[in-house]
Short mmCIF file of N, CA and C in Angstrom, two decimals:
data_model
loop_
_atom_site.label_atom_id
_atom_site.label_comp_id
_atom_site.label_asym_id
_atom_site.label_seq_id
_atom_site.Cartn_x
_atom_site.Cartn_y
_atom_site.Cartn_z
N UNK A 23 92.60 100.25 76.28
CA UNK A 23 93.17 99.71 77.49
C UNK A 23 92.43 100.25 78.71
N UNK A 24 92.28 99.40 79.67
CA UNK A 24 91.58 99.74 80.91
C UNK A 24 92.60 100.17 81.96
N UNK A 25 92.40 101.38 82.52
CA UNK A 25 93.30 101.90 83.54
C UNK A 25 92.80 101.47 84.92
N UNK A 26 93.72 100.94 85.74
CA UNK A 26 93.36 100.32 87.01
C UNK A 26 94.15 100.93 88.16
N UNK A 27 93.48 101.10 89.30
CA UNK A 27 94.11 101.44 90.57
C UNK A 27 93.79 100.30 91.53
N UNK A 28 94.80 99.84 92.28
CA UNK A 28 94.60 98.73 93.21
C UNK A 28 94.62 99.26 94.64
N UNK A 29 93.50 99.11 95.33
CA UNK A 29 93.40 99.48 96.74
C UNK A 29 93.85 98.27 97.56
N UNK A 30 94.85 98.47 98.42
CA UNK A 30 95.42 97.36 99.17
C UNK A 30 96.56 96.70 98.41
N UNK A 31 97.29 97.48 97.62
CA UNK A 31 98.31 96.93 96.73
C UNK A 31 99.51 96.32 97.45
N UNK A 32 99.73 96.64 98.71
CA UNK A 32 100.88 96.08 99.42
C UNK A 32 100.57 94.78 100.15
N UNK A 33 99.32 94.37 100.19
CA UNK A 33 98.96 93.10 100.80
C UNK A 33 99.33 91.94 99.90
N UNK A 34 99.22 90.75 100.43
CA UNK A 34 99.59 89.56 99.68
C UNK A 34 98.79 89.44 98.38
N UNK A 35 97.48 89.52 98.47
CA UNK A 35 96.65 89.41 97.26
C UNK A 35 96.79 90.64 96.37
N UNK A 36 96.92 91.81 96.98
CA UNK A 36 97.10 93.03 96.20
C UNK A 36 98.34 92.97 95.33
N UNK A 37 99.43 92.43 95.86
CA UNK A 37 100.67 92.29 95.09
C UNK A 37 100.48 91.32 93.92
N UNK A 38 99.76 90.25 94.16
CA UNK A 38 99.50 89.29 93.08
C UNK A 38 98.66 89.94 91.99
N UNK A 39 97.63 90.67 92.38
CA UNK A 39 96.78 91.36 91.41
C UNK A 39 97.59 92.36 90.60
N UNK A 40 98.45 93.13 91.26
CA UNK A 40 99.30 94.09 90.54
C UNK A 40 100.20 93.40 89.53
N UNK A 41 100.80 92.28 89.94
CA UNK A 41 101.66 91.53 89.01
C UNK A 41 100.87 91.06 87.79
N UNK A 42 99.67 90.55 88.02
CA UNK A 42 98.84 90.06 86.91
C UNK A 42 98.41 91.19 85.98
N UNK A 43 98.09 92.33 86.55
CA UNK A 43 97.69 93.49 85.73
C UNK A 43 98.86 93.93 84.86
N UNK A 44 100.06 94.00 85.46
CA UNK A 44 101.23 94.43 84.69
C UNK A 44 101.59 93.46 83.58
N UNK A 45 101.24 92.20 83.72
CA UNK A 45 101.54 91.20 82.70
C UNK A 45 100.52 91.18 81.57
N UNK A 46 99.39 91.83 81.76
CA UNK A 46 98.31 91.78 80.79
C UNK A 46 98.33 93.04 79.93
N UNK A 47 98.42 92.88 78.63
CA UNK A 47 98.51 94.03 77.72
C UNK A 47 97.20 94.81 77.60
N UNK A 48 96.11 94.30 78.15
CA UNK A 48 94.83 95.00 78.08
C UNK A 48 94.60 95.97 79.23
N UNK A 49 95.54 95.99 80.19
CA UNK A 49 95.39 96.85 81.36
C UNK A 49 96.62 97.72 81.56
N UNK A 50 96.39 98.89 82.16
CA UNK A 50 97.47 99.78 82.57
C UNK A 50 97.31 100.01 84.07
N UNK A 51 98.33 99.69 84.82
CA UNK A 51 98.29 99.89 86.27
C UNK A 51 98.68 101.33 86.56
N UNK A 52 97.68 102.16 86.85
CA UNK A 52 97.90 103.59 87.04
C UNK A 52 98.41 103.94 88.42
N UNK A 53 98.14 103.10 89.42
CA UNK A 53 98.60 103.41 90.76
C UNK A 53 98.02 102.45 91.77
N UNK A 54 98.47 102.64 93.00
CA UNK A 54 98.00 101.83 94.09
C UNK A 54 97.70 102.69 95.30
N UNK A 55 96.95 102.13 96.21
CA UNK A 55 96.61 102.82 97.45
C UNK A 55 96.75 101.82 98.58
N UNK A 56 97.45 102.22 99.64
CA UNK A 56 97.61 101.36 100.80
C UNK A 56 98.02 102.24 101.98
N UNK A 57 97.77 101.76 103.17
CA UNK A 57 98.14 102.56 104.35
C UNK A 57 99.64 102.55 104.57
N UNK A 58 100.35 101.60 103.94
CA UNK A 58 101.80 101.53 104.02
C UNK A 58 102.36 101.63 102.61
N UNK A 59 103.32 102.52 102.40
CA UNK A 59 103.99 102.60 101.11
C UNK A 59 105.38 102.01 101.25
N UNK A 60 105.71 101.04 100.43
CA UNK A 60 106.99 100.35 100.53
C UNK A 60 108.00 100.82 99.51
N UNK A 61 107.55 101.49 98.46
CA UNK A 61 108.46 101.95 97.42
C UNK A 61 108.96 100.85 96.51
N UNK A 62 108.32 99.69 96.52
CA UNK A 62 108.79 98.55 95.75
C UNK A 62 108.12 98.42 94.38
N UNK A 63 107.25 99.33 94.02
CA UNK A 63 106.51 99.22 92.77
C UNK A 63 106.98 100.24 91.75
N UNK A 64 106.73 99.94 90.49
CA UNK A 64 107.10 100.84 89.40
C UNK A 64 105.99 101.84 89.10
N UNK A 65 104.96 101.87 89.92
CA UNK A 65 103.85 102.80 89.76
C UNK A 65 103.66 103.54 91.09
N UNK A 66 103.00 104.69 91.07
CA UNK A 66 102.82 105.44 92.31
C UNK A 66 101.90 104.71 93.29
N UNK A 67 102.30 104.71 94.56
CA UNK A 67 101.48 104.14 95.63
C UNK A 67 101.22 105.25 96.64
N UNK A 68 99.95 105.49 96.90
CA UNK A 68 99.54 106.56 97.79
C UNK A 68 99.09 106.01 99.14
N UNK A 69 99.30 106.77 100.20
CA UNK A 69 98.78 106.38 101.50
C UNK A 69 97.79 107.39 102.04
N UNK A 70 97.54 108.45 101.28
CA UNK A 70 96.49 109.42 101.60
C UNK A 70 95.59 109.54 100.38
N UNK A 71 94.31 109.37 100.59
CA UNK A 71 93.36 109.41 99.48
C UNK A 71 93.42 110.73 98.73
N UNK A 72 93.57 111.81 99.46
CA UNK A 72 93.58 113.13 98.82
C UNK A 72 94.80 113.34 97.93
N UNK A 73 95.83 112.50 98.04
CA UNK A 73 97.02 112.62 97.19
C UNK A 73 96.88 111.90 95.85
N UNK A 74 95.87 111.06 95.70
CA UNK A 74 95.71 110.29 94.46
C UNK A 74 95.38 111.25 93.32
N UNK A 75 96.24 111.25 92.30
CA UNK A 75 96.04 112.13 91.16
C UNK A 75 95.45 111.41 89.95
N UNK A 76 95.68 110.10 89.88
CA UNK A 76 95.18 109.32 88.77
C UNK A 76 93.67 109.15 88.86
N UNK A 77 93.03 109.08 87.72
CA UNK A 77 91.60 108.82 87.65
C UNK A 77 91.40 107.56 86.81
N UNK A 78 91.50 106.40 87.46
CA UNK A 78 91.42 105.14 86.72
C UNK A 78 90.00 104.84 86.26
N UNK A 79 89.90 103.90 85.33
CA UNK A 79 88.59 103.42 84.88
C UNK A 79 87.95 102.54 85.95
N UNK A 80 88.79 101.76 86.66
CA UNK A 80 88.28 100.87 87.70
C UNK A 80 89.24 100.86 88.90
N UNK A 81 88.68 100.51 90.05
CA UNK A 81 89.47 100.29 91.26
C UNK A 81 89.25 98.84 91.67
N UNK A 82 90.33 98.11 91.79
CA UNK A 82 90.26 96.74 92.32
C UNK A 82 90.62 96.83 93.79
N UNK A 83 89.76 96.30 94.63
CA UNK A 83 89.92 96.47 96.08
C UNK A 83 90.26 95.15 96.76
N UNK A 84 91.47 95.10 97.35
CA UNK A 84 91.88 94.00 98.21
C UNK A 84 92.34 94.61 99.52
N UNK A 85 91.41 95.28 100.19
CA UNK A 85 91.73 95.97 101.43
C UNK A 85 90.75 95.55 102.51
N UNK A 86 90.71 96.35 103.56
CA UNK A 86 89.76 96.12 104.66
C UNK A 86 88.52 96.97 104.42
N UNK A 87 87.38 96.62 105.02
CA UNK A 87 86.13 97.34 104.74
C UNK A 87 86.19 98.85 104.94
N UNK A 88 86.86 99.32 105.99
CA UNK A 88 86.89 100.77 106.21
C UNK A 88 87.69 101.49 105.10
N UNK A 89 88.70 100.83 104.55
CA UNK A 89 89.46 101.43 103.44
C UNK A 89 88.63 101.45 102.17
N UNK A 90 87.79 100.45 101.99
CA UNK A 90 86.90 100.42 100.82
C UNK A 90 85.94 101.60 100.85
N UNK A 91 85.33 101.83 101.98
CA UNK A 91 84.38 102.94 102.09
C UNK A 91 85.05 104.28 101.89
N UNK A 92 86.27 104.42 102.40
CA UNK A 92 86.98 105.69 102.27
C UNK A 92 87.34 106.00 100.82
N UNK A 93 87.79 105.01 100.05
CA UNK A 93 88.21 105.27 98.68
C UNK A 93 87.01 105.45 97.74
N UNK A 94 85.86 104.91 98.10
CA UNK A 94 84.68 105.07 97.27
C UNK A 94 84.19 106.52 97.22
N UNK A 95 84.48 107.27 98.24
CA UNK A 95 84.07 108.68 98.25
C UNK A 95 84.78 109.42 97.14
#
């Protein structure tokens, strides 16, 4: 199984991607990252990069360019 973190998980497309990942048995949604945490997900959502504890296999990014550069570090 492929472990995934979604950057921009609270946006419209990010929410759709999270739903699709959770429905697929080949993926595990390890967490999300967004500047706003809503508490509406069954997985951890971080708003500070340094707080992310999960080490996913891939990051799916549906955010803004500056957030992409920050999480790539």
